[in-house]
Short mmCIF file of C-alpha atoms and ligand atoms in Angstrom, two decimals:
data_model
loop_
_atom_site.label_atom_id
_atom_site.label_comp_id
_atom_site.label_asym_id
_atom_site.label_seq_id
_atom_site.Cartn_x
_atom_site.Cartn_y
_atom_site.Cartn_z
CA UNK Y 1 -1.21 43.25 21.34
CA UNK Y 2 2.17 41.73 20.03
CA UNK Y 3 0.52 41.30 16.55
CA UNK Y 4 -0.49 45.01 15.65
CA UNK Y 5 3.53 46.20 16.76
CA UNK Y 6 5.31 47.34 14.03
CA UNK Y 7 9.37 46.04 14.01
CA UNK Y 8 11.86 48.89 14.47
CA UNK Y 9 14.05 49.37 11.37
CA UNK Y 10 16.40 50.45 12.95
CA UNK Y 11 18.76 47.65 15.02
CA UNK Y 12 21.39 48.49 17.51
CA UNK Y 13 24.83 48.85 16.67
CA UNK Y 14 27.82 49.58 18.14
CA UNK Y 15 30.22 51.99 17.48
CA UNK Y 16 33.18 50.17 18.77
CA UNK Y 17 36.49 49.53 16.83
CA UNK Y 18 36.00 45.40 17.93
CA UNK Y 19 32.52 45.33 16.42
CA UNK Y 20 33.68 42.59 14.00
CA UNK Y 21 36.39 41.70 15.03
CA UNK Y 22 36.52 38.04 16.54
CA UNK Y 23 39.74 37.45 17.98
CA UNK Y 24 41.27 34.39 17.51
CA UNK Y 25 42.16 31.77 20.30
CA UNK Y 26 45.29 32.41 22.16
CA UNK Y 27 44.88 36.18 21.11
CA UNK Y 28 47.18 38.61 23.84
CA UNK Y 29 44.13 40.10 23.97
CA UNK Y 30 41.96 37.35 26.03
CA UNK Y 31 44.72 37.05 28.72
CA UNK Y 32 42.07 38.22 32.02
CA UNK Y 33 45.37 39.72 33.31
CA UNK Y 34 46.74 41.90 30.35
CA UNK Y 35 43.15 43.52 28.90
CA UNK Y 36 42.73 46.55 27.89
CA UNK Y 37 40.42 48.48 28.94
CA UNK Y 38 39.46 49.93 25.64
CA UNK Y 39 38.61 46.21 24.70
CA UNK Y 40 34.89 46.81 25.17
CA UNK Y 41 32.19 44.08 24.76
CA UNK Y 42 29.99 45.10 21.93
CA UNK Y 43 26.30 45.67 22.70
CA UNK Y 44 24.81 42.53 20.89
CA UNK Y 45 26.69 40.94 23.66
CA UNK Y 46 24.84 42.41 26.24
CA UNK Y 47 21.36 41.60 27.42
CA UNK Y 48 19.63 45.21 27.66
CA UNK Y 49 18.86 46.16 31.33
CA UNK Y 50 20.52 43.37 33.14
CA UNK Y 51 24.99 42.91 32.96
CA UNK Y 52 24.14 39.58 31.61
CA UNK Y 53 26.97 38.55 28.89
CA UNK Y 54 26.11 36.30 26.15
CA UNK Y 55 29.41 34.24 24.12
CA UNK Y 56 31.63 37.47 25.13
CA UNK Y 57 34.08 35.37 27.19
CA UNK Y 58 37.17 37.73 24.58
CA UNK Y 59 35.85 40.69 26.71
CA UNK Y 60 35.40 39.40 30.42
CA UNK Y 61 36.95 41.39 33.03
CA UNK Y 62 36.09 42.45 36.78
CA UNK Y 63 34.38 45.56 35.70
CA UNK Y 64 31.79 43.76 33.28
CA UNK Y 65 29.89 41.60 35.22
CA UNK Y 66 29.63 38.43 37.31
CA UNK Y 67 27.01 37.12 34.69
CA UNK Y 68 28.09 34.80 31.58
CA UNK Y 69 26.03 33.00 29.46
CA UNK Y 70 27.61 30.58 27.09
CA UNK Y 71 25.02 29.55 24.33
CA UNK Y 72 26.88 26.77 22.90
CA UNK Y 73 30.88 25.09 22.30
CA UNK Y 74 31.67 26.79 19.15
CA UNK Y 75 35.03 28.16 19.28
CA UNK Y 76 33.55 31.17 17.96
CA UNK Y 77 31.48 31.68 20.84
CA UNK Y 78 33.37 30.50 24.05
CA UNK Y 79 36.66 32.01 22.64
CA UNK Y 80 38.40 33.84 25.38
CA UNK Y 81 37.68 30.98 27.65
CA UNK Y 82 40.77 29.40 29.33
CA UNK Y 83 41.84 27.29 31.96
CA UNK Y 84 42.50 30.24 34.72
CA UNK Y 85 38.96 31.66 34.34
CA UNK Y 86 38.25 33.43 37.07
CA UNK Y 87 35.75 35.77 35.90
CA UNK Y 88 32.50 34.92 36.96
CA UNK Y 89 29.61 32.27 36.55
CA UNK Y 90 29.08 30.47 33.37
CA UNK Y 91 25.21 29.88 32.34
CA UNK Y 92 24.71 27.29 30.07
CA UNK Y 93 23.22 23.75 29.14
CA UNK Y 94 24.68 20.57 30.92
CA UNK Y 95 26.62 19.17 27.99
CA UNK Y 96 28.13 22.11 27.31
CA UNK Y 97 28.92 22.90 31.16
CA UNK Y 98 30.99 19.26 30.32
CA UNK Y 99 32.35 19.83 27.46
CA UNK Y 100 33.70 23.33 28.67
CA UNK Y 101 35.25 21.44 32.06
CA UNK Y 102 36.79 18.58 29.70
CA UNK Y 103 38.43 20.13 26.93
CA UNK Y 104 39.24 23.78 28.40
CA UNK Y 105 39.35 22.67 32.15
CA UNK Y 106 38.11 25.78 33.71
CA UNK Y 107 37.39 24.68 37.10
CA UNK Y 108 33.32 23.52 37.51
CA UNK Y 109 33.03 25.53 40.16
CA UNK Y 110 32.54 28.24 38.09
CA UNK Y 111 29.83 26.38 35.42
CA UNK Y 112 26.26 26.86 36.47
CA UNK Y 113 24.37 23.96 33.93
CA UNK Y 114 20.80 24.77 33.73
CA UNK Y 115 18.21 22.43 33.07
CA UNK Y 116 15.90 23.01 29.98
CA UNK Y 117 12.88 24.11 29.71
CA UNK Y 118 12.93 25.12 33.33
CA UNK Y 119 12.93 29.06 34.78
CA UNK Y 120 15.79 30.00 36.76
CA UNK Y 121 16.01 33.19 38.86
CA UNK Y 122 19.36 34.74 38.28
CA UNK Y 123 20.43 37.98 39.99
CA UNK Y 124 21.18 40.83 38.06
CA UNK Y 125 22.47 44.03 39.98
CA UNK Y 126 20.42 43.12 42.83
CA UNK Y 127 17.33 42.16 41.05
CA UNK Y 128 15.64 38.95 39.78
CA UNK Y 129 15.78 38.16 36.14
CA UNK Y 130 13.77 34.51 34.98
CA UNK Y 131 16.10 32.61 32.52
CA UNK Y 132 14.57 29.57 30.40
CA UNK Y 133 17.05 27.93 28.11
CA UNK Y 134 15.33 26.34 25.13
CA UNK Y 135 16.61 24.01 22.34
CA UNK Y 136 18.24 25.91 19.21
CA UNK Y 137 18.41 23.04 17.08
CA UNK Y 138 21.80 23.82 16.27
CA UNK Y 139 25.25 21.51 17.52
CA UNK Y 140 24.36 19.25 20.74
CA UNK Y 141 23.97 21.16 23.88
CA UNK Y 142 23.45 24.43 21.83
CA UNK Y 143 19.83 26.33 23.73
CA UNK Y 144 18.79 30.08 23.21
CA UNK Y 145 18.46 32.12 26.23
CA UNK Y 146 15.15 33.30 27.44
CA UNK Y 147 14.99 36.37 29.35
CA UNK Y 148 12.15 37.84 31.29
CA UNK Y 149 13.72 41.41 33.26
CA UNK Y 150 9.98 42.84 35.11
CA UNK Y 151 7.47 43.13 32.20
CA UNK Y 152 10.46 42.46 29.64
CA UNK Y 153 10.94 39.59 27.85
CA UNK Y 154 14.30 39.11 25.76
CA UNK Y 155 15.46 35.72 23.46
CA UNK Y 156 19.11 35.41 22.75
CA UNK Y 157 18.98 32.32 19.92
CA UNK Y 158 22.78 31.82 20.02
CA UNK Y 159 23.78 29.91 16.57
CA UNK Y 160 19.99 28.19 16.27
CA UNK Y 161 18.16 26.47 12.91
CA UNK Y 162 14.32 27.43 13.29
CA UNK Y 163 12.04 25.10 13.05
CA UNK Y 164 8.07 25.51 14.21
CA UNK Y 165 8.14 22.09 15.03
CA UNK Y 166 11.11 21.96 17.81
CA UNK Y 167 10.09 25.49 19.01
CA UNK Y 168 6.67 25.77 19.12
CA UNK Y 169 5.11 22.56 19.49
CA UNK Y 170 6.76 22.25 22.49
CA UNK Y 171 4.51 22.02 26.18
CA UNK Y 172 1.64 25.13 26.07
CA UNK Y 173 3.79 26.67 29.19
CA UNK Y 174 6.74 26.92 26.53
CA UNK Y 175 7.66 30.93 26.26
CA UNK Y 176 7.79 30.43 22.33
CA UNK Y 177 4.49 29.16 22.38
CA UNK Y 178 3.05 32.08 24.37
CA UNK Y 179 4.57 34.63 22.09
CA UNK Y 180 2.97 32.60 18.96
CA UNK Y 181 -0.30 32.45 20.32
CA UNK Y 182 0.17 36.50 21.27
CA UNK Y 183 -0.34 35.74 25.26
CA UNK Y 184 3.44 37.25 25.29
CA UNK Y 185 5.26 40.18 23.60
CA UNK Y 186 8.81 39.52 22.61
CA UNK Y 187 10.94 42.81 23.12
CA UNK Y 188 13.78 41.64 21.49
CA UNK Y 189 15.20 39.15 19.84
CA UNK Y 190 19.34 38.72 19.23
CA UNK Y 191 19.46 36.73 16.13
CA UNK Y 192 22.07 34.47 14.11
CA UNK Y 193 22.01 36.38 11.01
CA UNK Y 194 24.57 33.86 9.30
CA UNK Y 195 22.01 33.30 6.46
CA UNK Y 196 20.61 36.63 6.03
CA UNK Y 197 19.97 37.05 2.20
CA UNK Y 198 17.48 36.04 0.29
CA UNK Y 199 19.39 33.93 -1.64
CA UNK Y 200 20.13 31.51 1.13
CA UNK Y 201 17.12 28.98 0.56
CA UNK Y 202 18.27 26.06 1.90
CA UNK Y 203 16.73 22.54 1.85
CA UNK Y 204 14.90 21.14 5.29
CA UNK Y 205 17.41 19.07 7.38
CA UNK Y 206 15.52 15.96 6.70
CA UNK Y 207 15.51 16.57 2.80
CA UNK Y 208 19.46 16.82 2.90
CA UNK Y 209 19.61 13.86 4.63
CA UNK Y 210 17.03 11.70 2.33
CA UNK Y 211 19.27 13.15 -0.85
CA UNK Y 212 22.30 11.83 0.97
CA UNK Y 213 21.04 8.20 2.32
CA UNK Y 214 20.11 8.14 -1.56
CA UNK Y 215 23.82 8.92 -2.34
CA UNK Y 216 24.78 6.40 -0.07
CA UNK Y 217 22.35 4.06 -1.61
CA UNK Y 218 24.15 4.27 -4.91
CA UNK Y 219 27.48 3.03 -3.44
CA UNK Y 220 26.49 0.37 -1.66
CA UNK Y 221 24.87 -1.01 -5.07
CA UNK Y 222 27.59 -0.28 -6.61
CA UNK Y 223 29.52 -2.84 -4.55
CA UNK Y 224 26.70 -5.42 -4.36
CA UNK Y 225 27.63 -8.64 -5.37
CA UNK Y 226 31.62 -7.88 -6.00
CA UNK Y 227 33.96 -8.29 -3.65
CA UNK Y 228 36.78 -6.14 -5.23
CA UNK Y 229 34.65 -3.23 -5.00
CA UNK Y 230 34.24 -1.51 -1.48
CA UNK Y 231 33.66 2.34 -0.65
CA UNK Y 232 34.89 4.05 2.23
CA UNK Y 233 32.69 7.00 3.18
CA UNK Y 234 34.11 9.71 4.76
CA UNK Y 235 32.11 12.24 6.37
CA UNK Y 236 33.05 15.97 7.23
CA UNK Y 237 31.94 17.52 10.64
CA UNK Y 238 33.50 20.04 13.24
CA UNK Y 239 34.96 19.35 16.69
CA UNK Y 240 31.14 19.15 17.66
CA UNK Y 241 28.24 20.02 15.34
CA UNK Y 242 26.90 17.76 11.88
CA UNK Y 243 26.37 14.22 13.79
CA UNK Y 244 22.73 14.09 12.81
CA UNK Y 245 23.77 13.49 9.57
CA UNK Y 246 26.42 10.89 9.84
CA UNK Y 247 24.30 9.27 12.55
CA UNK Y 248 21.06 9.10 10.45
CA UNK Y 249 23.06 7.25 7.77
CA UNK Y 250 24.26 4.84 9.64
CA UNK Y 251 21.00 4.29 11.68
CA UNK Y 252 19.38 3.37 8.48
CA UNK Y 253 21.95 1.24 6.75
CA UNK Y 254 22.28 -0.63 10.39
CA UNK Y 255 26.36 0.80 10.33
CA UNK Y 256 28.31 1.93 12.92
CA UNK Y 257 30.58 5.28 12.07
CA UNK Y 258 34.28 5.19 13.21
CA UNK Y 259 35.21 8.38 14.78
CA UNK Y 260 39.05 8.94 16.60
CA UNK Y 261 39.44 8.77 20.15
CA UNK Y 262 39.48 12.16 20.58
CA UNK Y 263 36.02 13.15 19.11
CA UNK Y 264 34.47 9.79 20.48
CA UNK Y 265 35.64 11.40 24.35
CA UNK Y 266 33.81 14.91 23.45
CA UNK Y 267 30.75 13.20 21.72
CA UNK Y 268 30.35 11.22 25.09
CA UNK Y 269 29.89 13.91 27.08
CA UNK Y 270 26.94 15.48 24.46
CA UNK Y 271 25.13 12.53 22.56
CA UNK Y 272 23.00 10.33 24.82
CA UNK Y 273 23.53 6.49 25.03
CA UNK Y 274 22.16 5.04 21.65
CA UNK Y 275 23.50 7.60 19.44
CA UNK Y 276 27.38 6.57 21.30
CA UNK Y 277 25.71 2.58 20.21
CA UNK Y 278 26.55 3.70 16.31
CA UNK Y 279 30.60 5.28 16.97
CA UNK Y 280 33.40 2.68 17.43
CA UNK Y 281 37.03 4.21 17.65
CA UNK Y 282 37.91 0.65 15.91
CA UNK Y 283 38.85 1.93 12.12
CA UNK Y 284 38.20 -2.06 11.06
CA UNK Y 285 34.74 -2.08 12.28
CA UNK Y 286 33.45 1.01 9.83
CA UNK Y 287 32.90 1.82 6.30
CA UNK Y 288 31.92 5.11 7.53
CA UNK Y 289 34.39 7.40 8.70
CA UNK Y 290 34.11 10.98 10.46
CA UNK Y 291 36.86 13.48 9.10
CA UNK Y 292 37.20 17.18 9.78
CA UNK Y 293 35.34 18.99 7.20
CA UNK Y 294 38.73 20.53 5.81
CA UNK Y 295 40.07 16.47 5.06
CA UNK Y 296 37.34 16.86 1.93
CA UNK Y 297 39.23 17.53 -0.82
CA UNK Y 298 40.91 16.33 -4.01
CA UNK Y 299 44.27 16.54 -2.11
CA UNK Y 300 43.74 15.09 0.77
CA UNK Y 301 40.73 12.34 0.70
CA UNK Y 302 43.81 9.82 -1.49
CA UNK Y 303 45.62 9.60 1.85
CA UNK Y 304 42.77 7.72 3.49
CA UNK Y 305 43.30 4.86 0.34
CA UNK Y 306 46.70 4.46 2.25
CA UNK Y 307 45.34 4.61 5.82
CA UNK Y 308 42.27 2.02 5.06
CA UNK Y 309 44.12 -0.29 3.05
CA UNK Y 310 47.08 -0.26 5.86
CA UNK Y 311 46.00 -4.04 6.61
CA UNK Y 312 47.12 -6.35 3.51
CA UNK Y 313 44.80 -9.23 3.97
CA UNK Y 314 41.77 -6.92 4.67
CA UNK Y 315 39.18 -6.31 2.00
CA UNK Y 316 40.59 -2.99 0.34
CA UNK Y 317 38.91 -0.12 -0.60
CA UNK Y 318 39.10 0.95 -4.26
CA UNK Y 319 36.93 3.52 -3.84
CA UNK Y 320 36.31 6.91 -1.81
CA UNK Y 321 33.32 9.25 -1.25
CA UNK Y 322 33.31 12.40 1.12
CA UNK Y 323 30.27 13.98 2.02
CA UNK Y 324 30.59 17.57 2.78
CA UNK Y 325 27.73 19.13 4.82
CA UNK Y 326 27.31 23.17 5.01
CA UNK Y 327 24.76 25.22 4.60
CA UNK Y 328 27.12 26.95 2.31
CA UNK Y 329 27.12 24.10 -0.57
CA UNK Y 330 23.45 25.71 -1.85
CA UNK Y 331 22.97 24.95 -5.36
CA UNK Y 332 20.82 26.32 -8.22
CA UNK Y 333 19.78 22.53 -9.42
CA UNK Y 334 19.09 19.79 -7.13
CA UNK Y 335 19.74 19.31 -3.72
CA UNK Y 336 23.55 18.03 -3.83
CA UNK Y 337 26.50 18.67 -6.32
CA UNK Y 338 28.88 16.59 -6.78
CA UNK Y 339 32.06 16.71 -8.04
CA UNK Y 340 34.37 12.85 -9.23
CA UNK Y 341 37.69 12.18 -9.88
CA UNK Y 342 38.59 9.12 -10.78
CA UNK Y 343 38.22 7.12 -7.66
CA UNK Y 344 37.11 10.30 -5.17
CA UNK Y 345 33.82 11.72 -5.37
CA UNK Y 346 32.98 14.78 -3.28
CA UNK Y 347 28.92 15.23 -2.64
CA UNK Y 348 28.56 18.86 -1.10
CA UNK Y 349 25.34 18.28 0.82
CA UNK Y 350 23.34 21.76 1.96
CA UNK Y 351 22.77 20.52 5.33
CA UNK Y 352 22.70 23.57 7.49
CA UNK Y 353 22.57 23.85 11.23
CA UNK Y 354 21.69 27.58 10.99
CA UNK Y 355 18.40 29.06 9.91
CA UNK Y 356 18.26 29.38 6.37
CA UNK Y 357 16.42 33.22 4.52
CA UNK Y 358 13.11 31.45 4.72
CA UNK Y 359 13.55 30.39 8.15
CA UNK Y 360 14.89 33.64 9.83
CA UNK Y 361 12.01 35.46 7.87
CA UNK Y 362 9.09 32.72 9.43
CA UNK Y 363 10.53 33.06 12.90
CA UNK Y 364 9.85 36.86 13.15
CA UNK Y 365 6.50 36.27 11.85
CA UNK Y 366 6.05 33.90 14.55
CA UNK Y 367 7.56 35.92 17.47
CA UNK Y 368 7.16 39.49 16.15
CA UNK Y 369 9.72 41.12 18.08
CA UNK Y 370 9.45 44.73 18.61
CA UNK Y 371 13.39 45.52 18.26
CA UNK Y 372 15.87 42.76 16.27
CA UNK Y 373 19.58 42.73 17.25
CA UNK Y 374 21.37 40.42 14.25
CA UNK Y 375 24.73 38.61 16.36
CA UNK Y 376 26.51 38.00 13.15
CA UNK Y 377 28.35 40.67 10.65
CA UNK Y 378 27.04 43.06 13.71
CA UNK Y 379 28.89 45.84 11.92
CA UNK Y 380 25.92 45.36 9.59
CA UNK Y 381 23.16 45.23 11.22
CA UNK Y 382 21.00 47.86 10.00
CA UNK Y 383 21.48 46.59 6.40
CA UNK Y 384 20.30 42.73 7.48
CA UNK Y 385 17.27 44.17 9.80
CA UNK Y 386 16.16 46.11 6.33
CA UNK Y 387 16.55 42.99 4.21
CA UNK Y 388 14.47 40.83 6.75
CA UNK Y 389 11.98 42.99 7.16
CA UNK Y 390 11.70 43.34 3.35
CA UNK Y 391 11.44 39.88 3.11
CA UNK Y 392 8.89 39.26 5.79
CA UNK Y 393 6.55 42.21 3.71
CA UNK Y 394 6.86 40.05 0.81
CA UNK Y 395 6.29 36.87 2.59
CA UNK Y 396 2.99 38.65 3.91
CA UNK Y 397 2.42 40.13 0.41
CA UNK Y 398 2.89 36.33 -1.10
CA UNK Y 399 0.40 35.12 1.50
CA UNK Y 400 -2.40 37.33 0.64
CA UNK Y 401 -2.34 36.86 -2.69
CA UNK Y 402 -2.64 32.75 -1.84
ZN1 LIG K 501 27.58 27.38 16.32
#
């Protein structure tokens, strides 16, 4: 029974020189053509009895495998991926499939989209492995792999937040669900580690995004009634990744969020119709603005007084707010911090698209996988399997004593 297996303490780890390394984009080293062959793909890459690849694109080459699975568009996770692939199929989820075809243009007929929720056979060396791609709750398009090799069953989570609610109350047929309920075993389970310490206790999405609406709601009275005073609010966010918290803002205030041409052509291709409803590329139209995440400082945010107030018989601003949202912004009091400066305010908001301590520590109660391969910091891997399982006694220790 999945319930009475104790977790090994011991994860996998590899040996290799690259372990950490992530090589940036345009590194020599991800030219197909010029590799290495000592540029081996480290094991928490590699799905265990199958050549499946997950997010190694930096280590593809003819003598790997045929197989690639790309778990999301995260630069850290397709890097290696370039126009002239030629390497083999690419697994994933159908807005990343477009994404990957619109802003890397490697030819489609090398993207395999799979539909969610759904088992697909895949061939691995000759024999038939089941793949189910299931929402990660991470950036749009992001899934975790499901693998099910003969009387194995494997999860590969990608970059995922956990939540019982997305994963588990999903249709009874759901593999999650079956693990849960202990009708499954879970083998293994390759795991986003970003958050592994018990110090990361980070607030529920929704709560971040209640704390900022309230933020927001402070502004806009603020400018009620005067007509001199008028905030521009300038939200931080990645090339994909974050929108659920711009979005829900606006949805609630009834405002549509400017965003430049070039993220409005990417978010296209991910968000379905009514989210696209709230974006305009019209800079006029918005009092919310997206902005990379690195546009959300002291320094910088004054330039955007002289790019809003451009027009001279448009209502100026005299007033600017960023909102910065990583998981990384944790605070000891209160949800946000802020920090003003005259006519800039900066509200770091802990809104985290990766599972937070808490979180990681819940989901292997939930699944109870026999053998735990962390995907981040894999050079430390034993050291993160040790601190989860320590915190998942003391979870079980807290719950007793309840
Ligand atoms: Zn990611």
């Amino acid at each position: 029974m999945a319930g009475s297996r104790r977790l090994e303490t011991t994860a996998r780890i590899t040996k290799n020189r690259n372990d950490t390394a992530e090589p940036g984009k345009g590194n020599k080293r991800s030219r197909y053509d010029t590799r290495k062959e000592d540029w081996k793909c480290p094991l928490y890459k590699k799905i265990t009895g199958t050549d499946f690849v997950v997010d190694g694109f930096h280590y593809a080459k003819q003598s790997l495998t045929k197989n690639y699975f790309l778990s999301h568009y995260h630069s850290d996770h397709y890097g290696g991926l370039l126009s002239r692939w030629n390497m083999g199929t690419i697994y994933c989820s159908l807005p990343t499939a477009n994404l990957v075809s619109q802003q890397l243009r490697v030819d489609r007929k090398f993207l395999h989209p799979l539909v969610m929720n759904q088992p697909t056979i895949i061939e691995s060396r000759g024999k038939p492995v089941t793949v189910t791609c299931l929402d990660a709750n991470h950036c749009p398009g992001a899934v975790m792999f499901f693998f099910e090799i003969g009387r194995k069953q494997i999860l590969h989570v990608g970059d995922f937040r956990w939540s019982r609610e997305i994963m588990l109350h999903g249709p009874l047929s759901s593999p999650l669900q079956k693990i849960a309920s202990q009708k499954m075993e879970l083998d293994e389970l390759y795991l986003d580690t970003t958050y592994c310490n018990e110090k990361y206790v980070l607030p529920s999405q929704a709560k971040a995004i209640k704390a900022t609406i309230t933020m927001f709601e402070n502004e806009l009275e603020r400018c009620k009634g005067n007509s001199l005073k008028r905030t521009l609010h300038l939200f931080g966010a990645y090339t994909i990744g974050k929108e659920k918290i711009y979005l829900s803002v606006a949805e609630h205030f009834g405002l549509i969020v400017y965003v430049d041409k070039a993220r409005y052509r990417i978010l296209s291709v991910v968000l379905p119709k009514e989210c696209m409803k709230l974006l305009t590329t019209n800079k006029e139209l918005a009092t919310i603005w997206v902005v990379p995440m690195s546009h959300l400082n002291m320094k910088k945010m004054p330039e955007y007084f002289g790019i809003a107030n451009s027009k001279p018989f448009a209502p100026a601003y005299d007033r600017i707010v960023g909102y910065r949202p990583t998981g990384w912004s944790i605070t000891r009091s209160g949800i946000i911090s802020s920090r003003n400066r005259g006519n800039l305010a900066i509200h770091s908001v802990p809104y985290s698209e990766h599972s937070s301590f808490p979180e990681l520590v819940d989901c292997l109660a939930c699944l109870k996988p026999a053998k735990i391969i962390p995907t981040v910091k894999a050079s430390k891997s034993d050291e993160q399997v040790k601190v989860l399982l320590k915190g998942l006694r003391n979870r079980q220790t807290v719950l007793r004593l309840s």
